[in-house]
């Protein structure tokens, strides 16, 4: 894996289960933090993505159950104050397997959330996203897919 774990300011990463993860680079040194651990196997379609995120991050009742609402909630989180957030999605191979275009939409939403929280307007609160793949090859392919669409 690249030097992402060596203190790089980038808070969005794709890695495999064999990569070593230093928790001190993912979480604030002190304070309250929220960890949302999601399973791609439980999120084969958009409705299940919305449900799993809503459940993991305690979205408010007004959550709109669509991509725009997910983006809005991930960039706000005022109902769940913390000194840092970590979103881990395991089993990426299965995430939105029924619609690969939606997977890229979700990845872009997560990247925007990371950028929002890293900006002064977001309060510069660590918001880290870790996409966990089963193998190095799968992680490399997903990194390339993400790089090809973000540009």
GROMACS .gro file of N, CA and C in nm:
model
  453
    1UNK      N    1   0.084  -0.119   0.000
    1UNK     CA    2   0.000   0.000   0.000
    1UNK      C    3   0.087   0.124   0.000
    2UNK      N    4   0.036   0.231  -0.054
    2UNK     CA    5   0.109   0.357  -0.059
    2UNK      C    6   0.134   0.408   0.082
    3UNK      N    7   0.189   0.527   0.093
    3UNK     CA    8   0.224   0.584   0.224
    3UNK      C    9   0.105   0.649   0.293
    4UNK      N   10  -0.015   0.609   0.262
    4UNK     CA   11  -0.134   0.670   0.321
    4UNK      C   12  -0.130   0.663   0.472
    5UNK      N   13  -0.078   0.556   0.526
    5UNK     CA   14  -0.078   0.538   0.672
    5UNK      C   15   0.036   0.612   0.740
    6UNK      N   16   0.121   0.677   0.664
    6UNK     CA   17   0.236   0.746   0.723
    6UNK      C   18   0.210   0.893   0.748
    7UNK      N   19   0.086   0.927   0.781
    7UNK     CA   20   0.056   1.064   0.818
    7UNK      C   21   0.011   1.153   0.703
    8UNK      N   22  -0.014   1.096   0.588
    8UNK     CA   23  -0.063   1.175   0.475
    8UNK      C   24  -0.195   1.241   0.512
    9UNK      N   25  -0.219   1.363   0.463
    9UNK     CA   26  -0.344   1.431   0.497
    9UNK      C   27  -0.465   1.370   0.427
   10UNK      N   28  -0.445   1.283   0.328
   10UNK     CA   29  -0.557   1.220   0.259
   10UNK      C   30  -0.630   1.128   0.356
   11UNK      N   31  -0.761   1.144   0.367
   11UNK     CA   32  -0.840   1.067   0.462
   11UNK      C   33  -0.933   0.970   0.392
   12UNK      N   34  -0.904   0.935   0.269
   12UNK     CA   35  -0.984   0.841   0.193
   12UNK      C   36  -0.888   0.735   0.139
   13UNK      N   37  -0.912   0.609   0.173
   13UNK     CA   38  -0.818   0.505   0.130
   13UNK      C   39  -0.890   0.376   0.094
   14UNK      N   40  -0.830   0.309  -0.002
   14UNK     CA   41  -0.870   0.175  -0.040
   14UNK      C   42  -0.754   0.086  -0.001
   15UNK      N   43  -0.780  -0.019   0.075
   15UNK     CA   44  -0.673  -0.110   0.112
   15UNK      C   45  -0.725  -0.253   0.118
   16UNK      N   46  -0.632  -0.344   0.132
   16UNK     CA   47  -0.671  -0.485   0.142
   16UNK      C   48  -0.656  -0.530   0.287
   17UNK      N   49  -0.707  -0.646   0.314
   17UNK     CA   50  -0.700  -0.700   0.451
   17UNK      C   51  -0.556  -0.725   0.496
   18UNK      N   52  -0.462  -0.735   0.402
   18UNK     CA   53  -0.323  -0.760   0.438
   18UNK      C   54  -0.248  -0.632   0.473
   19UNK      N   55  -0.305  -0.516   0.443
   19UNK     CA   56  -0.240  -0.389   0.477
   19UNK      C   57  -0.244  -0.366   0.627
   20UNK      N   58  -0.136  -0.309   0.678
   20UNK     CA   59  -0.129  -0.276   0.819
   20UNK      C   60  -0.190  -0.138   0.839
   21UNK      N   61  -0.281  -0.128   0.932
   21UNK     CA   62  -0.350  -0.002   0.958
   21UNK      C   63  -0.309   0.049   1.095
   22UNK      N   64  -0.257   0.172   1.098
   22UNK     CA   65  -0.220   0.236   1.224
   22UNK      C   66  -0.337   0.320   1.272
   23UNK      N   67  -0.400   0.277   1.379
   23UNK     CA   68  -0.516   0.350   1.430
   23UNK      C   69  -0.484   0.493   1.469
   24UNK      N   70  -0.361   0.518   1.510
   24UNK     CA   71  -0.326   0.654   1.551
   24UNK      C   72  -0.333   0.752   1.434
   25UNK      N   73  -0.324   0.703   1.311
   25UNK     CA   74  -0.337   0.793   1.196
   25UNK      C   75  -0.481   0.809   1.153
   26UNK      N   76  -0.570   0.726   1.204
   26UNK     CA   77  -0.710   0.731   1.164
   26UNK      C   78  -0.798   0.807   1.261
   27UNK      N   79  -0.759   0.811   1.386
   27UNK     CA   80  -0.843   0.868   1.491
   27UNK      C   81  -0.772   0.984   1.560
   28UNK      N   82  -0.847   1.077   1.615
   28UNK     CA   83  -0.783   1.185   1.690
   28UNK      C   84  -0.710   1.130   1.812
   29UNK      N   85  -0.611   1.204   1.859
   29UNK     CA   86  -0.531   1.159   1.973
   29UNK      C   87  -0.615   1.147   2.100
   30UNK      N   88  -0.711   1.236   2.115
   30UNK     CA   89  -0.798   1.233   2.233
   30UNK      C   90  -0.938   1.271   2.190
   31UNK      N   91  -1.030   1.258   2.283
   31UNK     CA   92  -1.166   1.302   2.258
   31UNK      C   93  -1.259   1.189   2.217
   32UNK      N   94  -1.375   1.229   2.176
   32UNK     CA   95  -1.480   1.134   2.138
   32UNK      C   96  -1.475   1.112   1.987
   33UNK      N   97  -1.478   0.987   1.946
   33UNK     CA   98  -1.481   0.957   1.804
   33UNK      C   99  -1.589   0.855   1.775
   34UNK      N  100  -1.635   0.855   1.653
   34UNK     CA  101  -1.740   0.765   1.608
   34UNK      C  102  -1.681   0.675   1.500
   35UNK      N  103  -1.701   0.545   1.515
   35UNK     CA  104  -1.658   0.448   1.415
   35UNK      C  105  -1.783   0.380   1.360
   36UNK      N  106  -1.800   0.389   1.229
   36UNK     CA  107  -1.911   0.321   1.162
   36UNK      C  108  -1.851   0.210   1.078
   37UNK      N  109  -1.880   0.087   1.116
   37UNK     CA  110  -1.827  -0.029   1.044
   37UNK      C  111  -1.941  -0.091   0.965
   38UNK      N  112  -1.928  -0.088   0.832
   38UNK     CA  113  -2.034  -0.133   0.743
   38UNK      C  114  -1.984  -0.252   0.662
   39UNK      N  115  -2.077  -0.337   0.622
   39UNK     CA  116  -2.044  -0.458   0.547
   39UNK      C  117  -2.103  -0.449   0.407
   40UNK      N  118  -2.016  -0.449   0.306
   40UNK     CA  119  -2.061  -0.442   0.168
   40UNK      C  120  -2.157  -0.554   0.130
   41UNK      N  121  -2.147  -0.667   0.196
   41UNK     CA  122  -2.239  -0.778   0.167
   41UNK      C  123  -2.383  -0.743   0.202
   42UNK      N  124  -2.400  -0.648   0.293
   42UNK     CA  125  -2.534  -0.607   0.334
   42UNK      C  126  -2.585  -0.487   0.254
   43UNK      N  127  -2.503  -0.443   0.156
   43UNK     CA  128  -2.538  -0.322   0.081
   43UNK      C  129  -2.529  -0.348  -0.070
   44UNK      N  130  -2.605  -0.445  -0.118
   44UNK     CA  131  -2.600  -0.481  -0.260
   44UNK      C  132  -2.675  -0.383  -0.348
   45UNK      N  133  -2.765  -0.303  -0.289
   45UNK     CA  134  -2.838  -0.204  -0.368
   45UNK      C  135  -2.847  -0.074  -0.288
   46UNK      N  136  -2.893   0.031  -0.355
   46UNK     CA  137  -2.894   0.164  -0.293
   46UNK      C  138  -2.980   0.168  -0.167
   47UNK      N  139  -3.097   0.105  -0.168
   47UNK     CA  140  -3.183   0.107  -0.050
   47UNK      C  141  -3.111   0.051   0.072
   48UNK      N  142  -3.036  -0.056   0.053
   48UNK     CA  143  -2.963  -0.114   0.165
   48UNK      C  144  -2.845  -0.026   0.209
   49UNK      N  145  -2.784   0.045   0.113
   49UNK     CA  146  -2.679   0.141   0.149
   49UNK      C  147  -2.738   0.248   0.240
   50UNK      N  148  -2.852   0.304   0.200
   50UNK     CA  149  -2.914   0.409   0.280
   50UNK      C  150  -2.949   0.357   0.420
   51UNK      N  151  -3.003   0.237   0.427
   51UNK     CA  152  -3.041   0.180   0.556
   51UNK      C  153  -2.917   0.160   0.645
   52UNK      N  154  -2.813   0.101   0.590
   52UNK     CA  155  -2.694   0.070   0.671
   52UNK      C  156  -2.625   0.198   0.721
   53UNK      N  157  -2.613   0.299   0.636
   53UNK     CA  158  -2.554   0.425   0.680
   53UNK      C  159  -2.642   0.492   0.785
   54UNK      N  160  -2.773   0.492   0.760
   54UNK     CA  161  -2.866   0.553   0.855
   54UNK      C  162  -2.858   0.485   0.991
   55UNK      N  163  -2.852   0.354   0.990
   55UNK     CA  164  -2.844   0.278   1.114
   55UNK      C  165  -2.710   0.300   1.186
   56UNK      N  166  -2.601   0.297   1.111
   56UNK     CA  167  -2.467   0.309   1.171
   56UNK      C  168  -2.440   0.448   1.227
   57UNK      N  169  -2.492   0.551   1.160
   57UNK     CA  170  -2.463   0.688   1.201
   57UNK      C  171  -2.585   0.760   1.259
   58UNK      N  172  -2.686   0.683   1.293
   58UNK     CA  173  -2.804   0.735   1.361
   58UNK      C  174  -2.865   0.856   1.290
   59UNK      N  175  -2.885   0.845   1.158
   59UNK     CA  176  -2.940   0.957   1.082
   59UNK      C  177  -3.073   1.001   1.140
   60UNK      N  178  -3.101   1.130   1.134
   60UNK     CA  179  -3.228   1.182   1.188
   60UNK      C  180  -3.348   1.138   1.104
   61UNK      N  181  -3.465   1.150   1.162
   61UNK     CA  182  -3.588   1.106   1.096
   61UNK      C  183  -3.616   1.173   0.963
   62UNK      N  184  -3.559   1.290   0.940
   62UNK     CA  185  -3.583   1.360   0.814
   62UNK      C  186  -3.493   1.311   0.700
   63UNK      N  187  -3.408   1.212   0.726
   63UNK     CA  188  -3.323   1.157   0.620
   63UNK      C  189  -3.410   1.116   0.501
   64UNK      N  190  -3.373   1.158   0.380
   64UNK     CA  191  -3.458   1.143   0.262
   64UNK      C  192  -3.444   1.015   0.183
   65UNK      N  193  -3.356   0.922   0.223
   65UNK     CA  194  -3.343   0.792   0.158
   65UNK      C  195  -3.311   0.804   0.010
   66UNK      N  196  -3.216   0.893  -0.023
   66UNK     CA  197  -3.167   0.905  -0.160
   66UNK      C  198  -3.021   0.952  -0.153
   67UNK      N  199  -2.955   0.958  -0.268
   67UNK     CA  200  -2.812   0.992  -0.271
   67UNK      C  201  -2.785   1.132  -0.219
   68UNK      N  202  -2.869   1.229  -0.257
   68UNK     CA  203  -2.848   1.366  -0.209
   68UNK      C  204  -2.861   1.374  -0.058
   69UNK      N  205  -2.958   1.304  -0.003
   69UNK     CA  206  -2.978   1.305   0.142
   69UNK      C  207  -2.860   1.238   0.213
   70UNK      N  208  -2.809   1.129   0.156
   70UNK     CA  209  -2.693   1.062   0.215
   70UNK      C  210  -2.574   1.159   0.216
   71UNK      N  211  -2.552   1.226   0.104
   71UNK     CA  212  -2.442   1.322   0.096
   71UNK      C  213  -2.459   1.433   0.201
   72UNK      N  214  -2.579   1.487   0.210
   72UNK     CA  215  -2.605   1.593   0.308
   72UNK      C  216  -2.577   1.547   0.451
   73UNK      N  217  -2.626   1.429   0.485
   73UNK     CA  218  -2.609   1.379   0.623
   73UNK      C  219  -2.462   1.351   0.654
   74UNK      N  220  -2.389   1.293   0.559
   74UNK     CA  221  -2.248   1.264   0.585
   74UNK      C  222  -2.164   1.390   0.600
   75UNK      N  223  -2.209   1.501   0.543
   75UNK     CA  224  -2.134   1.626   0.554
   75UNK      C  225  -2.183   1.713   0.669
   76UNK      N  226  -2.278   1.662   0.747
   76UNK     CA  227  -2.334   1.740   0.858
   76UNK      C  228  -2.303   1.671   0.992
   77UNK      N  229  -2.377   1.567   1.025
   77UNK     CA  230  -2.358   1.488   1.148
   77UNK      C  231  -2.368   1.569   1.276
   78UNK      N  232  -2.443   1.681   1.275
   78UNK     CA  233  -2.457   1.762   1.397
   78UNK      C  234  -2.526   1.685   1.509
   79UNK      N  235  -2.606   1.585   1.479
   79UNK     CA  236  -2.677   1.504   1.578
   79UNK      C  237  -2.584   1.400   1.641
   80UNK      N  238  -2.463   1.387   1.588
   80UNK     CA  239  -2.369   1.288   1.637
   80UNK      C  240  -2.231   1.354   1.653
   81UNK      N  241  -2.221   1.451   1.746
   81UNK     CA  242  -2.096   1.527   1.758
   81UNK      C  243  -1.980   1.439   1.802
   82UNK      N  244  -1.864   1.463   1.742
   82UNK     CA  245  -1.745   1.385   1.775
   82UNK      C  246  -1.622   1.466   1.736
   83UNK      N  247  -1.509   1.422   1.787
   83UNK     CA  248  -1.381   1.483   1.752
   83UNK      C  249  -1.321   1.418   1.628
   84UNK      N  250  -1.385   1.314   1.579
   84UNK     CA  251  -1.341   1.247   1.457
   84UNK      C  252  -1.436   1.135   1.421
   85UNK      N  253  -1.438   1.102   1.294
   85UNK     CA  254  -1.525   0.996   1.242
   85UNK      C  255  -1.443   0.903   1.155
   86UNK      N  256  -1.473   0.775   1.165
   86UNK     CA  257  -1.409   0.674   1.082
   86UNK      C  258  -1.520   0.587   1.024
   87UNK      N  259  -1.526   0.581   0.891
   87UNK     CA  260  -1.621   0.495   0.822
   87UNK      C  261  -1.541   0.385   0.755
   88UNK      N  262  -1.567   0.261   0.794
   88UNK     CA  263  -1.499   0.145   0.736
   88UNK      C  264  -1.604   0.063   0.662
   89UNK      N  265  -1.579   0.037   0.535
   89UNK     CA  266  -1.668  -0.050   0.458
   89UNK      C  267  -1.587  -0.172   0.418
   90UNK      N  268  -1.627  -0.286   0.472
   90UNK     CA  269  -1.563  -0.414   0.442
   90UNK      C  270  -1.633  -0.481   0.325
   91UNK      N  271  -1.567  -0.582   0.269
   91UNK     CA  272  -1.625  -0.662   0.160
   91UNK      C  273  -1.670  -0.575   0.043
   92UNK      N  274  -1.579  -0.493  -0.003
   92UNK     CA  275  -1.609  -0.400  -0.111
   92UNK      C  276  -1.655  -0.468  -0.239
   93UNK      N  277  -1.613  -0.590  -0.261
   93UNK     CA  278  -1.653  -0.662  -0.382
   93UNK      C  279  -1.805  -0.670  -0.393
   94UNK      N  280  -1.873  -0.677  -0.280
   94UNK     CA  281  -2.018  -0.695  -0.279
   94UNK      C  282  -2.095  -0.564  -0.275
   95UNK      N  283  -2.027  -0.455  -0.240
   95UNK     CA  284  -2.094  -0.326  -0.226
   95UNK      C  285  -2.156  -0.283  -0.358
   96UNK      N  286  -2.287  -0.262  -0.356
   96UNK     CA  287  -2.363  -0.219  -0.473
   96UNK      C  288  -2.335  -0.305  -0.596
   97UNK      N  289  -2.324  -0.435  -0.572
   97UNK     CA  290  -2.295  -0.528  -0.682
   97UNK      C  291  -2.407  -0.532  -0.785
   98UNK      N  292  -2.527  -0.490  -0.748
   98UNK     CA  293  -2.637  -0.488  -0.844
   98UNK      C  294  -2.631  -0.366  -0.937
   99UNK      N  295  -2.546  -0.267  -0.903
   99UNK     CA  296  -2.538  -0.147  -0.984
   99UNK      C  297  -2.401  -0.080  -0.965
  100UNK      N  298  -2.302  -0.116  -1.047
  100UNK     CA  299  -2.168  -0.058  -1.032
  100UNK      C  300  -2.164   0.094  -1.045
  101UNK      N  301  -2.255   0.154  -1.124
  101UNK     CA  302  -2.257   0.299  -1.135
  101UNK      C  303  -2.290   0.363  -1.000
  102UNK      N  304  -2.381   0.300  -0.925
  102UNK     CA  305  -2.414   0.351  -0.793
  102UNK      C  306  -2.295   0.343  -0.698
  103UNK      N  307  -2.211   0.242  -0.716
  103UNK     CA  308  -2.092   0.230  -0.631
  103UNK      C  309  -2.002   0.351  -0.651
  104UNK      N  310  -1.987   0.395  -0.776
  104UNK     CA  311  -1.906   0.513  -0.802
  104UNK      C  312  -1.971   0.639  -0.747
  105UNK      N  313  -2.103   0.645  -0.750
  105UNK     CA  314  -2.175   0.757  -0.688
  105UNK      C  315  -2.145   0.760  -0.537
  106UNK      N  316  -2.154   0.645  -0.472
  106UNK     CA  317  -2.125   0.639  -0.329
  106UNK      C  318  -1.982   0.679  -0.299
  107UNK      N  319  -1.888   0.631  -0.377
  107UNK     CA  320  -1.747   0.666  -0.356
  107UNK      C  321  -1.729   0.817  -0.367
  108UNK      N  322  -1.793   0.879  -0.465
  108UNK     CA  323  -1.781   1.025  -0.481
  108UNK      C  324  -1.844   1.097  -0.361
  109UNK      N  325  -1.956   1.048  -0.312
  109UNK     CA  326  -2.020   1.108  -0.194
  109UNK      C  327  -1.927   1.099  -0.073
  110UNK      N  328  -1.862   0.985  -0.056
  110UNK     CA  329  -1.770   0.968   0.056
  110UNK      C  330  -1.649   1.060   0.041
  111UNK      N  331  -1.598   1.074  -0.079
  111UNK     CA  332  -1.484   1.164  -0.103
  111UNK      C  333  -1.522   1.309  -0.073
  112UNK      N  334  -1.643   1.350  -0.113
  112UNK     CA  335  -1.689   1.486  -0.084
  112UNK      C  336  -1.703   1.508   0.067
  113UNK      N  337  -1.752   1.406   0.137
  113UNK     CA  338  -1.765   1.418   0.283
  113UNK      C  339  -1.628   1.437   0.347
  114UNK      N  340  -1.530   1.359   0.303
  114UNK     CA  341  -1.394   1.374   0.355
  114UNK      C  342  -1.344   1.516   0.331
  115UNK      N  343  -1.364   1.567   0.211
  115UNK     CA  344  -1.317   1.702   0.177
  115UNK      C  345  -1.390   1.808   0.260
  116UNK      N  346  -1.520   1.791   0.280
  116UNK     CA  347  -1.596   1.889   0.359
  116UNK      C  348  -1.544   1.896   0.501
  117UNK      N  349  -1.525   1.781   0.564
  117UNK     CA  350  -1.479   1.779   0.702
  117UNK      C  351  -1.335   1.829   0.716
  118UNK      N  352  -1.256   1.822   0.610
  118UNK     CA  353  -1.117   1.868   0.614
  118UNK      C  354  -1.106   2.018   0.591
  119UNK      N  355  -1.213   2.081   0.547
  119UNK     CA  356  -1.208   2.225   0.519
  119UNK      C  357  -1.237   2.305   0.644
  120UNK      N  358  -1.192   2.431   0.648
  120UNK     CA  359  -1.223   2.516   0.763
  120UNK      C  360  -1.373   2.530   0.786
  121UNK      N  361  -1.452   2.528   0.679
  121UNK     CA  362  -1.598   2.537   0.693
  121UNK      C  363  -1.655   2.414   0.761
  122UNK      N  364  -1.589   2.300   0.744
  122UNK     CA  365  -1.633   2.176   0.808
  122UNK      C  366  -1.584   2.164   0.951
  123UNK      N  367  -1.502   2.260   0.993
  123UNK     CA  368  -1.450   2.257   1.129
  123UNK      C  369  -1.321   2.179   1.141
  124UNK      N  370  -1.267   2.131   1.032
  124UNK     CA  371  -1.144   2.051   1.028
  124UNK      C  372  -1.150   1.937   1.129
  125UNK      N  373  -1.255   1.860   1.119
  125UNK     CA  374  -1.272   1.741   1.202
  125UNK      C  375  -1.230   1.621   1.119
  126UNK      N  376  -1.144   1.533   1.172
  126UNK     CA  377  -1.104   1.417   1.094
  126UNK      C  378  -1.225   1.330   1.058
  127UNK      N  379  -1.245   1.311   0.930
  127UNK     CA  380  -1.348   1.222   0.878
  127UNK      C  381  -1.275   1.132   0.779
  128UNK      N  382  -1.258   1.007   0.817
  128UNK     CA  383  -1.177   0.914   0.741
  128UNK      C  384  -1.264   0.803   0.686
  129UNK      N  385  -1.238   0.766   0.561
  129UNK     CA  386  -1.310   0.657   0.497
  129UNK      C  387  -1.207   0.552   0.456
  130UNK      N  388  -1.233   0.430   0.497
  130UNK     CA  389  -1.147   0.316   0.464
  130UNK      C  390  -1.231   0.213   0.391
  131UNK      N  391  -1.197   0.188   0.265
  131UNK     CA  392  -1.266   0.087   0.186
  131UNK      C  393  -1.179  -0.038   0.187
  132UNK      N  394  -1.229  -0.144   0.247
  132UNK     CA  395  -1.150  -0.263   0.273
  132UNK      C  396  -1.184  -0.375   0.175
  133UNK      N  397  -1.085  -0.416   0.098
  133UNK     CA  398  -1.101  -0.523  -0.002
  133UNK      C  399  -1.041  -0.652   0.052
  134UNK      N  400  -1.082  -0.763  -0.008
  134UNK     CA  401  -1.035  -0.894   0.038
  134UNK      C  402  -0.892  -0.925  -0.004
  135UNK      N  403  -0.847  -0.868  -0.116
  135UNK     CA  404  -0.713  -0.901  -0.166
  135UNK      C  405  -0.643  -0.775  -0.215
  136UNK      N  406  -0.511  -0.786  -0.230
  136UNK     CA  407  -0.432  -0.675  -0.284
  136UNK      C  408  -0.476  -0.642  -0.427
  137UNK      N  409  -0.505  -0.745  -0.504
  137UNK     CA  410  -0.546  -0.726  -0.643
  137UNK      C  411  -0.678  -0.651  -0.651
  138UNK      N  412  -0.773  -0.690  -0.566
  138UNK     CA  413  -0.902  -0.623  -0.563
  138UNK      C  414  -0.886  -0.477  -0.521
  139UNK      N  415  -0.801  -0.452  -0.422
  139UNK     CA  416  -0.776  -0.315  -0.376
  139UNK      C  417  -0.712  -0.232  -0.486
  140UNK      N  418  -0.617  -0.289  -0.556
  140UNK     CA  419  -0.551  -0.219  -0.664
  140UNK      C  420  -0.649  -0.184  -0.776
  141UNK      N  421  -0.736  -0.277  -0.811
  141UNK     CA  422  -0.837  -0.252  -0.915
  141UNK      C  423  -0.934  -0.143  -0.872
  142UNK      N  424  -0.977  -0.144  -0.746
  142UNK     CA  425  -1.069  -0.041  -0.697
  142UNK      C  426  -1.000   0.095  -0.692
  143UNK      N  427  -0.874   0.099  -0.649
  143UNK     CA  428  -0.800   0.225  -0.650
  143UNK      C  429  -0.797   0.284  -0.790
  144UNK      N  430  -0.771   0.199  -0.889
  144UNK     CA  431  -0.765   0.245  -1.027
  144UNK      C  432  -0.902   0.294  -1.074
  145UNK      N  433  -1.007   0.219  -1.039
  145UNK     CA  434  -1.143   0.258  -1.076
  145UNK      C  435  -1.177   0.395  -1.016
  146UNK      N  436  -1.142   0.415  -0.891
  146UNK     CA  437  -1.169   0.542  -0.823
  146UNK      C  438  -1.087   0.653  -0.888
  147UNK      N  439  -0.961   0.627  -0.919
  147UNK     CA  440  -0.876   0.728  -0.981
  147UNK      C  441  -0.927   0.765  -1.120
  148UNK      N  442  -0.977   0.669  -1.193
  148UNK     CA  443  -1.028   0.694  -1.329
  148UNK      C  444  -1.153   0.782  -1.328
  149UNK      N  445  -1.230   0.777  -1.220
  149UNK     CA  446  -1.354   0.853  -1.214
  149UNK      C  447  -1.340   0.987  -1.143
  150UNK      N  448  -1.232   1.007  -1.071
  150UNK     CA  449  -1.213   1.134  -1.000
  150UNK      C  450  -1.111   1.216  -1.075
  151UNK      N  451  -1.153   1.307  -1.147
  151UNK     CA  452  -1.051   1.378  -1.220
  151UNK      C  453  -1.091   1.499  -1.274
   0.00000   0.00000   0.00000
